[in-house]
Backbone as JSON Lines, residues from 0, in Angstrom:
{"i":0,"aa":"M","n":[-11.43,-11.01,34.34],"ca":[-10.14,-10.5,33.95],"c":[-10.16,-8.99,33.77]}
{"i":1,"aa":"R","n":[-11.29,-8.41,33.51],"ca":[-11.37,-6.98,33.3],"c":[-10.99,-6.17,34.54]}
{"i":2,"aa":"R","n":[-10.96,-6.81,35.68],"ca":[-10.6,-6.1,36.9],"c":[-9.09,-5.95,37.05]}
{"i":3,"aa":"L","n":[-8.33,-6.61,36.19],"ca":[-6.88,-6.54,36.25],"c":[-6.39,-5.36,35.43]}
{"i":4,"aa":"S","n":[-5.23,-4.85,35.81],"ca":[-4.61,-3.78,35.03],"c":[-4.18,-4.34,33.68]}
{"i":5,"aa":"P","n":[-3.96,-3.48,32.69],"ca":[-3.51,-3.98,31.39],"c":[-2.22,-4.79,31.49]}
{"i":6,"aa":"A","n":[-1.3,-4.38,32.35],"ca":[-0.04,-5.13,32.51],"c":[-0.31,-6.52,33.11]}
{"i":7,"aa":"A","n":[-1.22,-6.58,34.09],"ca":[-1.55,-7.88,34.7],"c":[-2.29,-8.77,33.7]}
{"i":8,"aa":"Q","n":[-3.14,-8.19,32.87],"ca":[-3.83,-8.97,31.85],"c":[-2.82,-9.56,30.87]}
{"i":9,"aa":"E","n":[-1.87,-8.74,30.46],"ca":[-0.84,-9.21,29.54],"c":[-0.06,-10.35,30.17]}
{"i":10,"aa":"D","n":[0.32,-10.21,31.42],"ca":[1.07,-11.25,32.13],"c":[0.27,-12.55,32.18]}
{"i":11,"aa":"L","n":[-1.01,-12.46,32.48],"ca":[-1.85,-13.64,32.53],"c":[-1.93,-14.33,31.17]}
{"i":12,"aa":"R","n":[-2.13,-13.54,30.12],"ca":[-2.19,-14.13,28.77],"c":[-0.88,-14.83,28.42]}
{"i":13,"aa":"L","n":[0.24,-14.18,28.75],"ca":[1.54,-14.79,28.46],"c":[1.76,-16.08,29.24]}
{"i":14,"aa":"R","n":[1.32,-16.12,30.5],"ca":[1.46,-17.33,31.31],"c":[0.59,-18.47,30.76]}
{"i":15,"aa":"V","n":[-0.62,-18.15,30.32],"ca":[-1.5,-19.18,29.75],"c":[-0.88,-19.76,28.49]}
{"i":16,"aa":"V","n":[-0.39,-18.88,27.62],"ca":[0.21,-19.35,26.36],"c":[1.47,-20.16,26.65]}
{"i":17,"aa":"A","n":[2.29,-19.72,27.59],"ca":[3.5,-20.46,27.94],"c":[3.16,-21.85,28.48]}
{"i":18,"aa":"A","n":[2.11,-21.93,29.28],"ca":[1.71,-23.23,29.83],"c":[1.25,-24.17,28.7]}
{"i":19,"aa":"L","n":[0.54,-23.63,27.73],"ca":[0.11,-24.46,26.6],"c":[1.31,-24.89,25.75]}
{"i":20,"aa":"E","n":[2.22,-23.96,25.51],"ca":[3.39,-24.28,24.69],"c":[4.29,-25.32,25.35]}
{"i":21,"aa":"S","n":[4.43,-25.24,26.66],"ca":[5.32,-26.17,27.37],"c":[4.69,-27.54,27.61]}
{"i":22,"aa":"G","n":[3.37,-27.62,27.45],"ca":[2.69,-28.88,27.69],"c":[2.27,-29.08,29.14]}
{"i":23,"aa":"R","n":[2.5,-28.07,30.01],"ca":[2.05,-28.18,31.41],"c":[0.54,-28.32,31.48]}
{"i":24,"aa":"V","n":[-0.15,-27.68,30.57],"ca":[-1.58,-27.9,30.41],"c":[-1.79,-28.35,28.97]}
{"i":25,"aa":"R","n":[-2.73,-29.27,28.79],"ca":[-2.88,-29.87,27.47],"c":[-4.1,-29.38,26.7]}
{"i":26,"aa":"T","n":[-5.09,-28.89,27.4],"ca":[-6.32,-28.48,26.72],"c":[-6.73,-27.08,27.17]}
{"i":27,"aa":"Y","n":[-7.6,-26.47,26.39],"ca":[-8.15,-25.16,26.75],"c":[-8.89,-25.25,28.08]}
{"i":28,"aa":"V","n":[-9.61,-26.34,28.27],"ca":[-10.39,-26.52,29.5],"c":[-9.46,-26.56,30.7]}
{"i":29,"aa":"Q","n":[-8.4,-27.32,30.58],"ca":[-7.44,-27.44,31.68],"c":[-6.78,-26.09,31.95]}
{"i":30,"aa":"A","n":[-6.38,-25.36,30.93],"ca":[-5.76,-24.05,31.1],"c":[-6.73,-23.07,31.76]}
{"i":31,"aa":"A","n":[-7.99,-23.11,31.34],"ca":[-9.0,-22.22,31.91],"c":[-9.18,-22.49,33.4]}
{"i":32,"aa":"E","n":[-9.18,-23.76,33.78],"ca":[-9.34,-24.12,35.2],"c":[-8.12,-23.69,36.02]}
{"i":33,"aa":"V","n":[-6.94,-23.91,35.5],"ca":[-5.71,-23.6,36.22],"c":[-5.56,-22.1,36.43]}
{"i":34,"aa":"F","n":[-5.86,-21.31,35.4],"ca":[-5.61,-19.87,35.47],"c":[-6.85,-19.05,35.81]}
{"i":35,"aa":"G","n":[-8.0,-19.69,35.94],"ca":[-9.2,-18.97,36.34],"c":[-9.76,-18.03,35.29]}
{"i":36,"aa":"V","n":[-9.65,-18.44,34.03],"ca":[-10.21,-17.65,32.93],"c":[-11.16,-18.54,32.15]}
{"i":37,"aa":"S","n":[-11.82,-17.96,31.16],"ca":[-12.76,-18.76,30.38],"c":[-12.02,-19.57,29.31]}
{"i":38,"aa":"E","n":[-12.62,-20.68,28.98],"ca":[-12.07,-21.53,27.92],"c":[-12.01,-20.77,26.6]}
{"i":39,"aa":"R","n":[-13.02,-19.95,26.37],"ca":[-13.08,-19.16,25.14],"c":[-11.89,-18.2,25.05]}
{"i":40,"aa":"S","n":[-11.54,-17.55,26.18],"ca":[-10.4,-16.64,26.19],"c":[-9.11,-17.39,25.89]}
{"i":41,"aa":"V","n":[-8.94,-18.54,26.48],"ca":[-7.74,-19.34,26.24],"c":[-7.62,-19.65,24.75]}
{"i":42,"aa":"G","n":[-8.71,-20.08,24.15],"ca":[-8.69,-20.4,22.72],"c":[-8.38,-19.18,21.87]}
{"i":43,"aa":"T","n":[-8.95,-18.04,22.23],"ca":[-8.71,-16.81,21.48],"c":[-7.24,-16.42,21.55]}
{"i":44,"aa":"W","n":[-6.66,-16.47,22.75],"ca":[-5.24,-16.11,22.91],"c":[-4.34,-17.08,22.18]}
{"i":45,"aa":"W","n":[-4.64,-18.36,22.29],"ca":[-3.81,-19.39,21.65],"c":[-3.83,-19.24,20.13]}
{"i":46,"aa":"R","n":[-5.01,-19.08,19.58],"ca":[-5.11,-18.92,18.12],"c":[-4.41,-17.64,17.66]}
{"i":47,"aa":"A","n":[-4.52,-16.56,18.43],"ca":[-3.86,-15.31,18.06],"c":[-2.35,-15.47,18.05]}
{"i":48,"aa":"V","n":[-1.81,-16.15,19.05],"ca":[-0.37,-16.36,19.12],"c":[0.09,-17.25,17.97]}
{"i":49,"aa":"R","n":[-0.68,-18.28,17.66],"ca":[-0.31,-19.18,16.56],"c":[-0.33,-18.44,15.22]}
{"i":50,"aa":"A","n":[-1.26,-17.5,15.06],"ca":[-1.39,-16.78,13.78],"c":[-0.45,-15.59,13.69]}
{"i":51,"aa":"E","n":[-0.27,-14.86,14.78],"ca":[0.45,-13.58,14.72],"c":[1.72,-13.54,15.54]}
{"i":52,"aa":"G","n":[1.97,-14.54,16.33],"ca":[3.15,-14.54,17.19],"c":[2.84,-13.97,18.56]}
{"i":53,"aa":"G","n":[3.86,-13.91,19.4],"ca":[3.71,-13.5,20.78],"c":[3.18,-12.08,20.98]}
{"i":54,"aa":"R","n":[3.42,-11.21,20.01],"ca":[2.96,-9.83,20.17],"c":[1.43,-9.72,20.18]}
{"i":55,"aa":"A","n":[0.76,-10.77,19.74],"ca":[-0.71,-10.75,19.66],"c":[-1.37,-10.66,21.03]}
{"i":56,"aa":"V","n":[-0.68,-11.1,22.09],"ca":[-1.28,-11.06,23.42],"c":[-0.69,-9.98,24.31]}
{"i":57,"aa":"L","n":[0.15,-9.13,23.74],"ca":[0.72,-8.03,24.52],"c":[-0.32,-6.94,24.7]}
{"i":58,"aa":"A","n":[-0.2,-6.21,25.8],"ca":[-1.13,-5.11,26.08],"c":[-0.86,-3.98,25.08]}
{"i":59,"aa":"A","n":[-1.89,-3.56,24.42],"ca":[-1.78,-2.45,23.47],"c":[-2.07,-1.15,24.2]}
{"i":60,"aa":"P","n":[-1.35,-0.1,23.87],"ca":[-1.67,1.19,24.52],"c":[-3.08,1.62,24.13]}
{"i":61,"aa":"R","n":[-3.81,2.1,25.1],"ca":[-5.17,2.51,24.85],"c":[-5.2,3.9,24.24]}
{"i":62,"aa":"E","n":[-6.04,4.04,23.24],"ca":[-6.22,5.34,22.61],"c":[-7.4,6.02,23.27]}
{"i":63,"aa":"S","n":[-7.28,7.33,23.44],"ca":[-8.41,8.04,24.02],"c":[-9.52,8.1,22.99]}
{"i":64,"aa":"R","n":[-10.73,7.96,23.48],"ca":[-11.89,8.01,22.6],"c":[-12.53,9.37,22.72]}
{"i":65,"aa":"A","n":[-13.01,9.86,21.61],"ca":[-13.75,11.12,21.65],"c":[-15.02,10.91,22.46]}
{"i":66,"aa":"G","n":[-15.36,11.9,23.24],"ca":[-16.55,11.78,24.07],"c":[-17.8,11.68,23.22]}
{"i":67,"aa":"K","n":[-18.82,11.08,23.8],"ca":[-20.07,10.91,23.08],"c":[-20.66,12.28,22.76]}
{"i":68,"aa":"G","n":[-20.94,12.5,21.51],"ca":[-21.6,13.72,21.1],"c":[-20.7,14.94,20.99]}
{"i":69,"aa":"E","n":[-19.38,14.76,20.94],"ca":[-18.51,15.92,20.77],"c":[-18.73,16.48,19.38]}
{"i":70,"aa":"L","n":[-19.1,17.74,19.35],"ca":[-19.45,18.36,18.07],"c":[-18.44,19.41,17.63]}
{"i":71,"aa":"I","n":[-17.48,19.75,18.48],"ca":[-16.53,20.78,18.12],"c":[-15.12,20.25,18.25]}
{"i":72,"aa":"G","n":[-14.22,20.9,17.53],"ca":[-12.83,20.48,17.56],"c":[-12.07,21.1,18.72]}
{"i":73,"aa":"E","n":[-10.78,20.81,18.76],"ca":[-9.93,21.26,19.87],"c":[-9.85,22.78,19.97]}
{"i":74,"aa":"S","n":[-9.64,23.47,18.83],"ca":[-9.52,24.93,18.88],"c":[-10.84,25.6,19.28]}
{"i":75,"aa":"A","n":[-11.95,25.09,18.76],"ca":[-13.25,25.64,19.13],"c":[-13.54,25.39,20.6]}
{"i":76,"aa":"R","n":[-13.11,24.23,21.11],"ca":[-13.32,23.92,22.53],"c":[-12.57,24.94,23.4]}
{"i":77,"aa":"G","n":[-11.37,25.32,22.97],"ca":[-10.61,26.32,23.72],"c":[-11.32,27.66,23.75]}
{"i":78,"aa":"A","n":[-11.91,28.04,22.61],"ca":[-12.64,29.32,22.55],"c":[-13.86,29.29,23.47]}
{"i":79,"aa":"V","n":[-14.56,28.18,23.5],"ca":[-15.74,28.06,24.37],"c":[-15.32,28.14,25.83]}
{"i":80,"aa":"L","n":[-14.24,27.45,26.2],"ca":[-13.78,27.48,27.59],"c":[-13.33,28.88,28.01]}
{"i":81,"aa":"R","n":[-12.66,29.6,27.09],"ca":[-12.28,30.97,27.42],"c":[-13.5,31.85,27.61]}
{"i":82,"aa":"A","n":[-14.5,31.69,26.75],"ca":[-15.74,32.47,26.88],"c":[-16.44,32.15,28.2]}
{"i":83,"aa":"M","n":[-16.45,30.9,28.59],"ca":[-17.07,30.51,29.86],"c":[-16.31,31.1,31.04]}
{"i":84,"aa":"R","n":[-15.0,31.22,30.9],"ca":[-14.19,31.8,31.97],"c":[-14.42,33.31,32.09]}
{"i":85,"aa":"D","n":[-14.56,33.98,30.95],"ca":[-14.58,35.44,30.93],"c":[-15.98,36.05,30.98]}
{"i":86,"aa":"Y","n":[-17.01,35.28,30.66],"ca":[-18.36,35.84,30.57],"c":[-19.36,34.95,31.32]}
{"i":87,"aa":"T","n":[-20.5,35.53,31.63],"ca":[-21.62,34.76,32.17],"c":[-22.64,34.6,31.04]}
{"i":88,"aa":"P","n":[-23.57,33.68,31.17],"ca":[-24.58,33.53,30.11],"c":[-25.34,34.83,29.85]}
{"i":89,"aa":"T","n":[-25.61,35.62,30.89],"ca":[-26.35,36.87,30.66],"c":[-25.52,37.87,29.87]}
{"i":90,"aa":"D","n":[-24.19,37.83,29.97],"ca":[-23.32,38.73,29.21],"c":[-23.46,38.51,27.7]}
{"i":91,"aa":"I","n":[-23.81,37.31,27.31],"ca":[-23.93,37.03,25.87],"c":[-25.38,36.84,25.42]}
{"i":92,"aa":"G","n":[-26.31,37.29,26.25],"ca":[-27.71,37.3,25.84],"c":[-28.51,36.06,26.17]}
{"i":93,"aa":"Q","n":[-27.98,35.2,27.0],"ca":[-28.75,34.01,27.4],"c":[-29.32,34.24,28.79]}
{"i":94,"aa":"S","n":[-30.28,33.44,29.15],"ca":[-30.86,33.57,30.49],"c":[-30.04,32.77,31.49]}
{"i":95,"aa":"G","n":[-30.05,33.2,32.73],"ca":[-29.36,32.49,33.79],"c":[-27.99,33.07,34.07]}
{"i":96,"aa":"V","n":[-27.48,32.76,35.23],"ca":[-26.17,33.28,35.61],"c":[-25.11,32.19,35.66]}
{"i":97,"aa":"L","n":[-25.52,30.94,35.54],"ca":[-24.58,29.83,35.54],"c":[-24.59,29.12,34.2]}
{"i":98,"aa":"W","n":[-23.42,28.63,33.81],"ca":[-23.31,27.85,32.58],"c":[-23.93,26.47,32.82]}
{"i":99,"aa":"T","n":[-24.75,26.05,31.92],"ca":[-25.32,24.71,31.94],"c":[-24.95,24.02,30.64]}
{"i":100,"aa":"R","n":[-25.17,22.76,30.57],"ca":[-24.89,22.03,29.34],"c":[-25.69,22.61,28.17]}
{"i":101,"aa":"A","n":[-26.93,22.92,28.44],"ca":[-27.78,23.46,27.37],"c":[-27.3,24.83,26.91]}
{"i":102,"aa":"S","n":[-26.84,25.68,27.85],"ca":[-26.41,27.0,27.45],"c":[-25.08,26.98,26.72]}
{"i":103,"aa":"V","n":[-24.25,26.02,27.03],"ca":[-22.96,25.91,26.34],"c":[-23.22,25.44,24.92]}
């Protein structure tokens, strides 16, 4: 299922839940076979809908994650990028003429 877009994933979850609610499929196993998903996923979606309602299986907007090891904030990042644009490493006392991860 991870190969599907978030909208397609949401649609699939809604179709599985609708099939269970209508009685077209009677068990998690049957739903998993019909829709080509795991039995565990069917159970997770069904329990979420029963506990929280239909919004539980809707696609949530993804939040951007901070990159691994980001040590500076947005304003400091801007200052570093401006310095990289305007200067070379040798201009600020470092060795080399190209910016590298280590020199930044």
